[in-house]
PDB file of C-alpha atoms and ligand atoms in Angstrom:
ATOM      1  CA  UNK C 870       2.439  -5.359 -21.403  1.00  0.00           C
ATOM      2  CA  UNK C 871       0.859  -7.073 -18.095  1.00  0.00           C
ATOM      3  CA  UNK C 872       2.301  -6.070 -15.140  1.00  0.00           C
ATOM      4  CA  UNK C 873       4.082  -7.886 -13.209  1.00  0.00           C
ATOM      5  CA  UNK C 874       6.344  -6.173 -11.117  1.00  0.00           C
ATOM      6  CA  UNK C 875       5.184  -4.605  -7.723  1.00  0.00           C
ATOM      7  CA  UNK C 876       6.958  -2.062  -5.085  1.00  0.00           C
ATOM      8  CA  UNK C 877       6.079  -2.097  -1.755  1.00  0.00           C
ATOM      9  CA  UNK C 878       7.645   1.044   0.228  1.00  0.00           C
ATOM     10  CA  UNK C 879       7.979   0.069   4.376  1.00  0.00           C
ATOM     11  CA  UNK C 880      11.381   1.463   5.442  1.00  0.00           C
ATOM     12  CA  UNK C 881       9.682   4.087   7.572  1.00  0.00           C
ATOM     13  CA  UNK C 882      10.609   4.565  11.006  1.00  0.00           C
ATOM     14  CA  UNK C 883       7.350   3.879  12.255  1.00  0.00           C
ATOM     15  CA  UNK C 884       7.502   6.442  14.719  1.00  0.00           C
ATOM     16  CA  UNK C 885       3.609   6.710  15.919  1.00  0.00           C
ATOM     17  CA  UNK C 886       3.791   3.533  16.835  1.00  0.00           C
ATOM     18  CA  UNK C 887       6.884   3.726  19.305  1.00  0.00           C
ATOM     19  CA  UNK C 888       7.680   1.979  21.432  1.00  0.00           C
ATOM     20  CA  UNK C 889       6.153  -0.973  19.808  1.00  0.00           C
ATOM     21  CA  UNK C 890       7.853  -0.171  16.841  1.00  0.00           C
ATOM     22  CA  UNK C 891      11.358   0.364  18.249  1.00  0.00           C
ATOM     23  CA  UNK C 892      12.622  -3.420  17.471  1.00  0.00           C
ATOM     24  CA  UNK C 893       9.656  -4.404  15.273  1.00  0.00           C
ATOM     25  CA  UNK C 894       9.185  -2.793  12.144  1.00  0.00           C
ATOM     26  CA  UNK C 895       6.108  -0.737  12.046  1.00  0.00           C
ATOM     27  CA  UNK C 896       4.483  -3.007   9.261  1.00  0.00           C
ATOM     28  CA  UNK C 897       4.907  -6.205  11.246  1.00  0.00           C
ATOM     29  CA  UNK C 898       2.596  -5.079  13.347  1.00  0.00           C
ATOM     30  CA  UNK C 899      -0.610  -7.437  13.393  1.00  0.00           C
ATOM     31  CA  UNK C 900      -3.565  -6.800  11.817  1.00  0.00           C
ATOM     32  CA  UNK C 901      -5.632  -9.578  13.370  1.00  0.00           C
ATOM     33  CA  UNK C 902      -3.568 -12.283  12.828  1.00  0.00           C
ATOM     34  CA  UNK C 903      -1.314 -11.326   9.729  1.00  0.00           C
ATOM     35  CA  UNK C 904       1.596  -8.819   9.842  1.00  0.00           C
ATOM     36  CA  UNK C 905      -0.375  -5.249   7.742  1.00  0.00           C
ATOM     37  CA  UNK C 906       2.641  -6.127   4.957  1.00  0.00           C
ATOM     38  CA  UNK C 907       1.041  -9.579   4.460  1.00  0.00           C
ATOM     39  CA  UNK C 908      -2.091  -7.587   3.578  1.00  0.00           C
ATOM     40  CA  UNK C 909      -0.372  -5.541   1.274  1.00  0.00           C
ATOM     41  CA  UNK C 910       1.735  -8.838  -0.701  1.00  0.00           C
ATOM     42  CA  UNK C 911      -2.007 -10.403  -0.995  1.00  0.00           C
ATOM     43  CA  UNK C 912      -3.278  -7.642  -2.339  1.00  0.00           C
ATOM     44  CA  UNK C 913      -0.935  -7.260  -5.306  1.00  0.00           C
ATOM     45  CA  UNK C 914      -0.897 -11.187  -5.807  1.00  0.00           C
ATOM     46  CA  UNK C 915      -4.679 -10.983  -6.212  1.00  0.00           C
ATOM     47  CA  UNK C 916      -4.041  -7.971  -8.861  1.00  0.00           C
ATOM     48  CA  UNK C 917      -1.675 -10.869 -11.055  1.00  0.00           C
ATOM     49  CA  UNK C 918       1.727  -9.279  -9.795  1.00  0.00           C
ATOM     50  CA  UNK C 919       4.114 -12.242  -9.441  1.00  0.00           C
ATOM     51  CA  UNK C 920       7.430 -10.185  -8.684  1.00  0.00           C
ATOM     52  CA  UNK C 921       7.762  -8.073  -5.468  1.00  0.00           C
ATOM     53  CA  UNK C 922      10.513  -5.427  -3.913  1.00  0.00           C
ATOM     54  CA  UNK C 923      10.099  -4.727  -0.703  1.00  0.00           C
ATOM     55  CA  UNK C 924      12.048  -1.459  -0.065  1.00  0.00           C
ATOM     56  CA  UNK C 925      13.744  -1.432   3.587  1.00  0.00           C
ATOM     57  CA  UNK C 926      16.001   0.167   5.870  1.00  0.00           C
ATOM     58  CA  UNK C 927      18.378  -0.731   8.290  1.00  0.00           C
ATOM     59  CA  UNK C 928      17.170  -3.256  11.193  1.00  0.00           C
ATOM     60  CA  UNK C 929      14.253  -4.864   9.086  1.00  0.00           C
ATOM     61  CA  UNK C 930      15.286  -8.476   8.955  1.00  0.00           C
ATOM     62  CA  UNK C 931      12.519  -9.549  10.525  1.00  0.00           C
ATOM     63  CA  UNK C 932      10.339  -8.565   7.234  1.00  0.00           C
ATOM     64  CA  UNK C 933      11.873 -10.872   5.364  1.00  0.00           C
ATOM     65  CA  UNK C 934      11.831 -13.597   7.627  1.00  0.00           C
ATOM     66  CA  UNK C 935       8.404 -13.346   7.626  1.00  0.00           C
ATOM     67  CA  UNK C 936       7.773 -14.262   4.001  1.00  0.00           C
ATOM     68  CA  UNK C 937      11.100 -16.980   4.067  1.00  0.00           C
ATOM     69  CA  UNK C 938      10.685 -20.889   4.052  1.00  0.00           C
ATOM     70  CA  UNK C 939      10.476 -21.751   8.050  1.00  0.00           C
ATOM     71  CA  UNK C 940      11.220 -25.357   7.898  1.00  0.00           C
ATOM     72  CA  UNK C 941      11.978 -25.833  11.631  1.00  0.00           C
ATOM     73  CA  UNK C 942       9.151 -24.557  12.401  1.00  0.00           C
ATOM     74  CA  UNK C 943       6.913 -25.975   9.617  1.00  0.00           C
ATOM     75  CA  UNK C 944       8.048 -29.845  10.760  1.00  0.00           C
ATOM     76  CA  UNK C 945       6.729 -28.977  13.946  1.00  0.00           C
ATOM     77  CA  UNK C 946       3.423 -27.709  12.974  1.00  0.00           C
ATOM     78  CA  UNK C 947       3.399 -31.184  10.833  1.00  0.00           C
ATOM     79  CA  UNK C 948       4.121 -33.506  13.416  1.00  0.00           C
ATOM     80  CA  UNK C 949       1.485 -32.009  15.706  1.00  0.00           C
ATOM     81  CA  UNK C 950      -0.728 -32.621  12.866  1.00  0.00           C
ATOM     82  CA  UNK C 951      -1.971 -28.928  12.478  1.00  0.00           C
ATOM     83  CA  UNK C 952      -2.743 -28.338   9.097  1.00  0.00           C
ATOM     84  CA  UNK C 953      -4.479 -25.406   9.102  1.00  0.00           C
ATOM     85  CA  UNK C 954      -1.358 -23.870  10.832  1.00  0.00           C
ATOM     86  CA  UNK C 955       0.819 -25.225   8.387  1.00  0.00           C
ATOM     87  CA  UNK C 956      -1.328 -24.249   5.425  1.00  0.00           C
ATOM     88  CA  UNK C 957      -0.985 -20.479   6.466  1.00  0.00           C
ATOM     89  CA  UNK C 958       2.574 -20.764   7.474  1.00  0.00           C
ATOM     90  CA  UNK C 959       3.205 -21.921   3.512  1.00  0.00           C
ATOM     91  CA  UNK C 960       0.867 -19.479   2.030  1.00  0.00           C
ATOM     92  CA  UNK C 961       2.938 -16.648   3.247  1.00  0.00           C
ATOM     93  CA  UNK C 962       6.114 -18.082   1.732  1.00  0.00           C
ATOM     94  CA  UNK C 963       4.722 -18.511  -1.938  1.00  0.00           C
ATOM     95  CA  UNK C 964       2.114 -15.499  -2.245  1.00  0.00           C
ATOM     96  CA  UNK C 965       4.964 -13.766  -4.673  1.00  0.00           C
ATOM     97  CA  UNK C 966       8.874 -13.991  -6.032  1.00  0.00           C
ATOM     98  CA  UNK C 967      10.027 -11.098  -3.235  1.00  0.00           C
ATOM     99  CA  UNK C 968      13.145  -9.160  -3.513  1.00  0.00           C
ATOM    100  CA  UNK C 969      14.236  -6.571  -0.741  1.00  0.00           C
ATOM    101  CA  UNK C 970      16.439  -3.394  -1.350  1.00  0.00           C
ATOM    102  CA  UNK C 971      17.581  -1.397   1.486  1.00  0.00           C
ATOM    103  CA  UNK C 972      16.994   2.725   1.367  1.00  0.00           C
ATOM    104  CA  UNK C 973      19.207   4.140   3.478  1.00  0.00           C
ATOM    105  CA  UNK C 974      18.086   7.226   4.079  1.00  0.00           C
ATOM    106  CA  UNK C 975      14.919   8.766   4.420  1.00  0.00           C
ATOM    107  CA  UNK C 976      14.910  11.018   1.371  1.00  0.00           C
ATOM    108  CA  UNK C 977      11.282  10.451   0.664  1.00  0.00           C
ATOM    109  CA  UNK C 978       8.326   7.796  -1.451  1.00  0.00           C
ATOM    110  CA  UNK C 979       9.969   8.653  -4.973  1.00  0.00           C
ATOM    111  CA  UNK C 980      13.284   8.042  -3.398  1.00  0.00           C
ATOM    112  CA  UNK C 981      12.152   4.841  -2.210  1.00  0.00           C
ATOM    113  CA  UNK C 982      11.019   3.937  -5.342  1.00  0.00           C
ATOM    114  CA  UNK C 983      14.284   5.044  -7.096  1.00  0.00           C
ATOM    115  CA  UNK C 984      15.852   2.288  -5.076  1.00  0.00           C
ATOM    116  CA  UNK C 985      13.635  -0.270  -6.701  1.00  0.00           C
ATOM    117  CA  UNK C 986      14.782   1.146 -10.037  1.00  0.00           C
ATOM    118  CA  UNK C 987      17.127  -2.267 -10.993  1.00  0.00           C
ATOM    119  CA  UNK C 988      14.378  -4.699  -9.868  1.00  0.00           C
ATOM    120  CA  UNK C 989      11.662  -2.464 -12.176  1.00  0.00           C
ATOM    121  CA  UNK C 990      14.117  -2.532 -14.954  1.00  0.00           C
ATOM    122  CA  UNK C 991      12.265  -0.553 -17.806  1.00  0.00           C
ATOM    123  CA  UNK C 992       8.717  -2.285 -16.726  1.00  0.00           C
ATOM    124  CA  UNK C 993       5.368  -0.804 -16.057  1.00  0.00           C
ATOM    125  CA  UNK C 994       5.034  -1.793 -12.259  1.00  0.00           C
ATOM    126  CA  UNK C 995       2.321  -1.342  -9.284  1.00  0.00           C
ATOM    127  CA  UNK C 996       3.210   0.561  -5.959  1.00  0.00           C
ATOM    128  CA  UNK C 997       1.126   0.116  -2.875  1.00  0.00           C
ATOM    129  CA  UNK C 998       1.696   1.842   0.615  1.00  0.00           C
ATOM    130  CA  UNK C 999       0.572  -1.154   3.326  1.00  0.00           C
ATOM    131  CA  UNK C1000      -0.070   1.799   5.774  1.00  0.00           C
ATOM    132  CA  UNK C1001      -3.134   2.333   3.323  1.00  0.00           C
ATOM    133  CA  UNK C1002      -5.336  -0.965   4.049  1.00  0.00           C
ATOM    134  CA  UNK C1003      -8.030  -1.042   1.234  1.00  0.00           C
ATOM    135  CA  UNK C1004     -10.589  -4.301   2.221  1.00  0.00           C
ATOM    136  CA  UNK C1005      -9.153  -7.568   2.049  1.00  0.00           C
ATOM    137  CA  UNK C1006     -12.286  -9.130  -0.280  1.00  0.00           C
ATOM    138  CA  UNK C1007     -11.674  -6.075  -2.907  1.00  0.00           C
ATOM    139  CA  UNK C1008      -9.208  -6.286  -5.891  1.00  0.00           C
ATOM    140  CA  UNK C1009      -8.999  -2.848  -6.452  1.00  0.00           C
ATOM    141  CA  UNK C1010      -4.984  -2.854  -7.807  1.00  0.00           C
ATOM    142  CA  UNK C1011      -7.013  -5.627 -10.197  1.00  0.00           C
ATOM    143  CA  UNK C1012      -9.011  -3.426 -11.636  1.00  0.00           C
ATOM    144  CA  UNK C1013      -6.223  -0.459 -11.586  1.00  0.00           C
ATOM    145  CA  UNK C1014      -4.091  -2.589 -13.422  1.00  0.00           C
ATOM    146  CA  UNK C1015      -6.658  -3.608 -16.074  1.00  0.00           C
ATOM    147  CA  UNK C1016      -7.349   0.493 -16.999  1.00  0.00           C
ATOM    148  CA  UNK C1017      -3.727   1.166 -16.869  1.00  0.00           C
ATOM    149  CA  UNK C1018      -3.870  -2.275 -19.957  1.00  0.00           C
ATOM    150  CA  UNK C1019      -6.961  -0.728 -21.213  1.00  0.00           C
ATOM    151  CA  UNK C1020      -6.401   2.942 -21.712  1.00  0.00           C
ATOM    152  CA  UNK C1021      -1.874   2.644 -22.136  1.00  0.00           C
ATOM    153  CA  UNK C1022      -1.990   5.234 -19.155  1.00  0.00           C
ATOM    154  CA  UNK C1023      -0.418   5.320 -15.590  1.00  0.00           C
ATOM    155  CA  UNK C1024      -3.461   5.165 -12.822  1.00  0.00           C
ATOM    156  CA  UNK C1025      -3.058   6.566  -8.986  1.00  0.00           C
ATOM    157  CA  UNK C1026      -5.763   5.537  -6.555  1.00  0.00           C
ATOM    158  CA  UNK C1027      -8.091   8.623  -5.088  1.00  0.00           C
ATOM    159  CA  UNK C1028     -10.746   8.825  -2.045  1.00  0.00           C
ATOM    160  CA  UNK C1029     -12.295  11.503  -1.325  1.00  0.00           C
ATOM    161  CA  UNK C1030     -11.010  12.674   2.625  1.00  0.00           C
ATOM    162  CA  UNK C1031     -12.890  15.504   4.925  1.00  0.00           C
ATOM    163  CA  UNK C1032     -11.921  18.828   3.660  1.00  0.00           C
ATOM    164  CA  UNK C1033      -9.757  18.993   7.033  1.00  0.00           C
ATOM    165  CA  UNK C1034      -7.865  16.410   6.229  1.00  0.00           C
ATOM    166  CA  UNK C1035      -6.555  17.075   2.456  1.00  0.00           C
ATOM    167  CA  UNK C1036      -3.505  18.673   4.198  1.00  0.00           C
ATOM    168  CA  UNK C1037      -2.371  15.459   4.770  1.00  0.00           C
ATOM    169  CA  UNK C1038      -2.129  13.920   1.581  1.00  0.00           C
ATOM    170  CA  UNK C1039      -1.529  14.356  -2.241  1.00  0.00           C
ATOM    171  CA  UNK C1040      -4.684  16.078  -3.744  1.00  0.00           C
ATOM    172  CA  UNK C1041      -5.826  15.796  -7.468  1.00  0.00           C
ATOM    173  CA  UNK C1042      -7.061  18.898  -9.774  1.00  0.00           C
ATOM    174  CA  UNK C1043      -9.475  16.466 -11.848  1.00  0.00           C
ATOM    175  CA  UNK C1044     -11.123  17.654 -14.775  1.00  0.00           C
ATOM    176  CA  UNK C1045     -14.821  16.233 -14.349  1.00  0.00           C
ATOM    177  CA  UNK C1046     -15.716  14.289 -10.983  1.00  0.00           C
ATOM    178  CA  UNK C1047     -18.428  12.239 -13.262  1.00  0.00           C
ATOM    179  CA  UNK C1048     -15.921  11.243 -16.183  1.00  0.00           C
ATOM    180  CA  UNK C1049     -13.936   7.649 -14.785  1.00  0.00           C
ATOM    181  CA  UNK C1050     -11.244   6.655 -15.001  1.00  0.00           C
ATOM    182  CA  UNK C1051     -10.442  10.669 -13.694  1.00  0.00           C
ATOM    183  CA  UNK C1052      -8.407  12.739 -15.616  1.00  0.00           C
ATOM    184  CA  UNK C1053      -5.952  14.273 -13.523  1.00  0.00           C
ATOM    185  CA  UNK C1054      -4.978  17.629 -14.366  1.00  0.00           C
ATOM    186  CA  UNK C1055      -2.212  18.160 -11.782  1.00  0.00           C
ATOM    187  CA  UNK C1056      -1.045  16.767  -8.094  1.00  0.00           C
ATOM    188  CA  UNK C1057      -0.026  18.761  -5.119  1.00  0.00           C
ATOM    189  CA  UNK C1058       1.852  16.814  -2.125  1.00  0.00           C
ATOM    190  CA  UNK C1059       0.178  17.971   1.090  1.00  0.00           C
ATOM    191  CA  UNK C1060      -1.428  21.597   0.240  1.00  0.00           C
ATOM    192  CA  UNK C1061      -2.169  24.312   3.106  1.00  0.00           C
ATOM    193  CA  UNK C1062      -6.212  23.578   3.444  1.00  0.00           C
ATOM    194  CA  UNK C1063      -6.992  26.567   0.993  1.00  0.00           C
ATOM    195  CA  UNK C1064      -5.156  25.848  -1.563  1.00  0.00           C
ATOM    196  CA  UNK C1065      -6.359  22.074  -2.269  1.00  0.00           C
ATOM    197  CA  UNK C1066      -7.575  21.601  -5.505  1.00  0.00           C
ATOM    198  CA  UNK C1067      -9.968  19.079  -4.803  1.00  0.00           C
ATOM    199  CA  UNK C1068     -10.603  16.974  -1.403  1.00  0.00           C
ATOM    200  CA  UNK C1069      -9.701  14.093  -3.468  1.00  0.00           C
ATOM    201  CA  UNK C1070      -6.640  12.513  -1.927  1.00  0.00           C
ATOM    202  CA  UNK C1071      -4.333  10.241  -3.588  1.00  0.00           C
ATOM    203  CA  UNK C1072      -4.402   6.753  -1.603  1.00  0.00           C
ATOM    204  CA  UNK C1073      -1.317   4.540  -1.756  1.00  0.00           C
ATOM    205  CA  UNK C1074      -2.202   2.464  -5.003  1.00  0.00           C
ATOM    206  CA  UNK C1075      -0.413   3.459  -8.189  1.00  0.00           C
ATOM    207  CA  UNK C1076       0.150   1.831 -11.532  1.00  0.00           C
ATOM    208  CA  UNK C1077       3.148   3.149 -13.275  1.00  0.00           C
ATOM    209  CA  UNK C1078       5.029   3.402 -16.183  1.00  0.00           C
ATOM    210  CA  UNK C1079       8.838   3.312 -16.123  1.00  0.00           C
ATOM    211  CA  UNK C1080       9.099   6.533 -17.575  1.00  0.00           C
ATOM    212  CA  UNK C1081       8.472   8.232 -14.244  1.00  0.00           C
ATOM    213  CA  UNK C1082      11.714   6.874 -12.668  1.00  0.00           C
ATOM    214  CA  UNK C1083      13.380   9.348 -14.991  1.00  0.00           C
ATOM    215  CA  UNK C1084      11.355  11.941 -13.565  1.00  0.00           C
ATOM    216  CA  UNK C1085      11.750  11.075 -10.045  1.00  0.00           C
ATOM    217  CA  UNK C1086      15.806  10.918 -11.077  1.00  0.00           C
ATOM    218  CA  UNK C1087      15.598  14.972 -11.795  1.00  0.00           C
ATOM    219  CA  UNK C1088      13.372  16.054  -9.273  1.00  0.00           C
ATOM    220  CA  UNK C1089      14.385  18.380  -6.386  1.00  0.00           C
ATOM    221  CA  UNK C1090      13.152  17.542  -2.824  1.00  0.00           C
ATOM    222  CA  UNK C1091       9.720  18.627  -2.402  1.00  0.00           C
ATOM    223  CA  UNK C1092       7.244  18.863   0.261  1.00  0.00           C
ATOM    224  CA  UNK C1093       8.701  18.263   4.143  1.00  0.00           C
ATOM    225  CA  UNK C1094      11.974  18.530   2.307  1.00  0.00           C
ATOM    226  CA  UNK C1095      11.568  14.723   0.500  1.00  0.00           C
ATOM    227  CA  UNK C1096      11.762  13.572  -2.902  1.00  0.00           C
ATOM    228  CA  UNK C1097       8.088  12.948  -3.492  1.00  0.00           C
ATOM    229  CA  UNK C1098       6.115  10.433  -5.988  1.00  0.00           C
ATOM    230  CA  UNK C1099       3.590  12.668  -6.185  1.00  0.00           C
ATOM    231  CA  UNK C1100       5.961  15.757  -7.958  1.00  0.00           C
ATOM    232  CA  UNK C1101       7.087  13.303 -10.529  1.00  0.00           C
ATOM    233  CA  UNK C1102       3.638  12.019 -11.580  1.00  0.00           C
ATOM    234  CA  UNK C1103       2.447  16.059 -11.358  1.00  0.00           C
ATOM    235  CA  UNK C1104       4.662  16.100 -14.058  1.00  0.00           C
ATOM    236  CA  UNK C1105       2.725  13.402 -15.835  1.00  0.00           C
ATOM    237  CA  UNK C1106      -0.548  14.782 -15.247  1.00  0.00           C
ATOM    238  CA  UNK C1107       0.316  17.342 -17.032  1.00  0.00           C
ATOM    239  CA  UNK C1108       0.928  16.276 -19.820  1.00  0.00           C
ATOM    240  CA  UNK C1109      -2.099  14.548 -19.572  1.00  0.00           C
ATOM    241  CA  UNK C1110      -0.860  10.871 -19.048  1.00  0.00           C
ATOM    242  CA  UNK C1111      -2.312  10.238 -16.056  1.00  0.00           C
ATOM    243  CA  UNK C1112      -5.463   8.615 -14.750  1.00  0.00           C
ATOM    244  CA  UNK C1113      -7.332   8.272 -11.060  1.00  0.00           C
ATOM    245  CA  UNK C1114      -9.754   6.015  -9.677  1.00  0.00           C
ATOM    246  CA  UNK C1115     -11.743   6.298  -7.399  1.00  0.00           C
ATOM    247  CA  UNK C1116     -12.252   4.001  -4.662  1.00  0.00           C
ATOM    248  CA  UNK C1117     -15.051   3.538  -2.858  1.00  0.00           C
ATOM    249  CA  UNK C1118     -14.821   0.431  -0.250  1.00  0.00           C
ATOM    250  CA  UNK C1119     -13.460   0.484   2.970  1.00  0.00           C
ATOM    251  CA  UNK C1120     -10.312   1.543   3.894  1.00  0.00           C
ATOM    252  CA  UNK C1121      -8.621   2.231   7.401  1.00  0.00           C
ATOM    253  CA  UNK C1122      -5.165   3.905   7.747  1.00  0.00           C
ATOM    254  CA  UNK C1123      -3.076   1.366   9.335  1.00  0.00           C
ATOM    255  CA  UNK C1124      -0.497   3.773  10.147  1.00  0.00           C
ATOM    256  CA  UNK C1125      -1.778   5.366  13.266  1.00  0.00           C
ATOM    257  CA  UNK C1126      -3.300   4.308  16.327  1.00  0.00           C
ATOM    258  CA  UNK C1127      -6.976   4.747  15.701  1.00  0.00           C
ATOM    259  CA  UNK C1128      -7.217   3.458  11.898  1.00  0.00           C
ATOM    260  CA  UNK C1129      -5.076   0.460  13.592  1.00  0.00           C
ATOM    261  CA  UNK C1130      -7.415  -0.157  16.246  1.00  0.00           C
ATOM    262  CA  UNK C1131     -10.363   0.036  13.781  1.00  0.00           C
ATOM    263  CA  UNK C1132      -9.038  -2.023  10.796  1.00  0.00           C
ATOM    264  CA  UNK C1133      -8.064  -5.170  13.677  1.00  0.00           C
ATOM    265  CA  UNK C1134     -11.846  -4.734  15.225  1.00  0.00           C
ATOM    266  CA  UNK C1135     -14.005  -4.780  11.586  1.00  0.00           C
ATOM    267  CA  UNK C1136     -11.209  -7.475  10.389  1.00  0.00           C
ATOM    268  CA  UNK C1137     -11.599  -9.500  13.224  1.00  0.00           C
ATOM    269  CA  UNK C1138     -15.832  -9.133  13.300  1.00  0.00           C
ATOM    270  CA  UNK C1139     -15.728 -10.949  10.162  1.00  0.00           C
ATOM    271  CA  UNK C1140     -13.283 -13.868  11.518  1.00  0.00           C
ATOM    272  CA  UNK C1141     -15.738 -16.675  12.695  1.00  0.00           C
ATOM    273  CA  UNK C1142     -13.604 -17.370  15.517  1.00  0.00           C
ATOM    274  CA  UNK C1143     -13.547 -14.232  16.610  1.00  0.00           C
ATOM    275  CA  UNK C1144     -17.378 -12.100  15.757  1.00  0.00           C
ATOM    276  CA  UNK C1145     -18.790 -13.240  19.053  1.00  0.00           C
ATOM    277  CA  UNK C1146     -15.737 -11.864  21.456  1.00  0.00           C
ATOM    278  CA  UNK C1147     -15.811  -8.267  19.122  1.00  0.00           C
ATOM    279  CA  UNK C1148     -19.714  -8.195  19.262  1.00  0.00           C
ATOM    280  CA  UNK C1149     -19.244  -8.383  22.673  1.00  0.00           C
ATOM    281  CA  UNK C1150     -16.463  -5.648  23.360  1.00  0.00           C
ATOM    282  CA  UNK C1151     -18.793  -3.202  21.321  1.00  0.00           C
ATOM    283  CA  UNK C1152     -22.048  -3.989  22.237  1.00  0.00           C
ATOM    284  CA  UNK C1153     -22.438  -4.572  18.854  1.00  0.00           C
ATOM    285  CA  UNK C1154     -24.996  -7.656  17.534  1.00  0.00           C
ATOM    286  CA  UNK C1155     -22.968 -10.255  15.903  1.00  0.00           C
ATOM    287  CA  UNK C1156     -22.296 -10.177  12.610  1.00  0.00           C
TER     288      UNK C1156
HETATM  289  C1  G1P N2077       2.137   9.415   0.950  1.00  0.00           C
HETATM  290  C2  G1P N2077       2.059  10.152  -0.387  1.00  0.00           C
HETATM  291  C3  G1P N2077       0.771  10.960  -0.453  1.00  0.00           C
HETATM  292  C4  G1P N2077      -0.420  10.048  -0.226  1.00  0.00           C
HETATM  293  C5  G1P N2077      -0.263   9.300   1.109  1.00  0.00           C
HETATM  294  C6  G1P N2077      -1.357   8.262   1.251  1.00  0.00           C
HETATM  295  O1  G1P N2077       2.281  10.365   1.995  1.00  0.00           O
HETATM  296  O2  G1P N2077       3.173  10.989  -0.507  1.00  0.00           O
HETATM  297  O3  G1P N2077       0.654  11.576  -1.711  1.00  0.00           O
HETATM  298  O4  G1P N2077      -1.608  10.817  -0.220  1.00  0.00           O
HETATM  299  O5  G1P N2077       0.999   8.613   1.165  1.00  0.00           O
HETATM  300  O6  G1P N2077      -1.300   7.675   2.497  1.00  0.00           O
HETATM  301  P1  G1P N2077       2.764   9.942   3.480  1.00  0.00           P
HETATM  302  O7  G1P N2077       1.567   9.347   4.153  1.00  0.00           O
HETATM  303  O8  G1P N2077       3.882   8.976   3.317  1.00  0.00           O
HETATM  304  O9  G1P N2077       3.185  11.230   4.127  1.00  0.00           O
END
């Protein structure tokens, strides 16, 4: 079955960003010129996913203005005869079908993607975390999606992090580093450093089949006291139904300060309007 159905989890508080992120939701936030959720829409309509939920919480209107019709707005742009404007202003209201459901607490990811459980509706279906900004020219979900097709098995996204850093993610136990796609032997949601399986983290791309919101239904709350993805597709893994891949472009993590600052200075080097002005901040030679 192709997928078509995506989730995109953003109801977090946003809290390293404060206080920009007091009245603005975290993933409005510009990266360059497009809010870092408009990355994340483009990336799954690049990977053929037609159908999106956007999973919210409570004072995130503004997200969904973002991707609404703006008509006031577009007339304007029209009768100052600025097409490009206008071009981009319509783009971002027909990149995808997109659905919102509001999660009202913060129980957790595999909470948040229990609350898409009506829009999946029994369907395999794509996840993507827009904190985790994989290059805009790549179509790695694409390629996800086609060995989920290919080998009838759900997929998760892995990088391989600094040792130091495993701590802060889910890890993989994979059987042979060589063998791709991975197999995954088991997932463990944040491990102390020495008990990481593997420095190979799991990176905010996952294609899924519907059998997992099941699992996420029974689970008990698990690391930091949340009902985590990554418990439910342990479960998978072992039984030896799921699959990693590894990714290997670039990738900055839009969800603090630094990977922010770094994802809006290589995205805007590459934006002919705007090389000569980053060359320039950097000392770099333009591009
Ligand atoms: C989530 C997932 C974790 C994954 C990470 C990637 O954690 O639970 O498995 O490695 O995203 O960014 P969070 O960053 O929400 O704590």
């Amino acid at each position: 079955m192709p997928i078509r159905k995506g989730v995109i989890p953003a109801a977090g508080l946003g809290t390293r960003f404060l206080p920009a992120s007091k009245a603005v939701p975290k993933v409005l936030l510009p990266i360059v010129d497009r809010p870092v959720i408009q990355y994340a829409v483009e990336e799954m309509a690049r990977a053929g996913i037609t159908q999106i939920c956007i999973v919210l919480s409570h004072g995130q209107g503004a997200i969904s203005d973002h991707f609404a019709p703006a008509p006031e707005l577009e007339a304007v742009l029209e009768k100052a005869g600025k097409t490009e404007l206008l071009e981009e202003v319509r783009r971002t209201e027909t990149l995808a079908d997109i659905f919102y459901v509001q999660q009202h607490r913060p129980l957790g990811l595999g909470h948040a993607v229990v609350c898409a459980a009506d829009f999946i509706d029994d369907e395999p279906f794509a996840v993507l975390l827009p904190d985790e900004l994989f290059d805009p020219k790549d179509n790695f979900l694409g390629e996800m999606v086609e060995t989920f097709e290919v080998e009838g098995a759900s997929v998760v996204a892995g990088l391989e992090v600094p040792h130091e850093e495993i701590c802060r993610y889910g890890a993989m136990a994979i059987e042979d580093l060589e063998v791709e796609p991975l197999r995954i032997l088991s997932l463990v949601e944040k491990p102390p450093l020495d008990e990481a399986p593997s420095d190979i983290a799991i990176v905010g791309r996952y294609v899924l089949e519907p059998a997992v919101l099941a699992l996420l239904a029974k689970l008990p709350p698990g690391a930091l006291g949340e009902i985590q993805l990554t418990d439910a597709l342990d479960i998978l893994a072992r039984e030896g139904r799921l699959l990693g891949k590894l990714y290997r472009g670039r990738r900055w993590d839009a969800g603090n300060k630094q990977g922010f600052l770094r994802a809006n200075f290589d995205l805007a080097a590459e934006r002919p309007d705007l090389a000569a002005t980053v060359a320039d901040l950097l000392g770099r030679p333009v591009a």
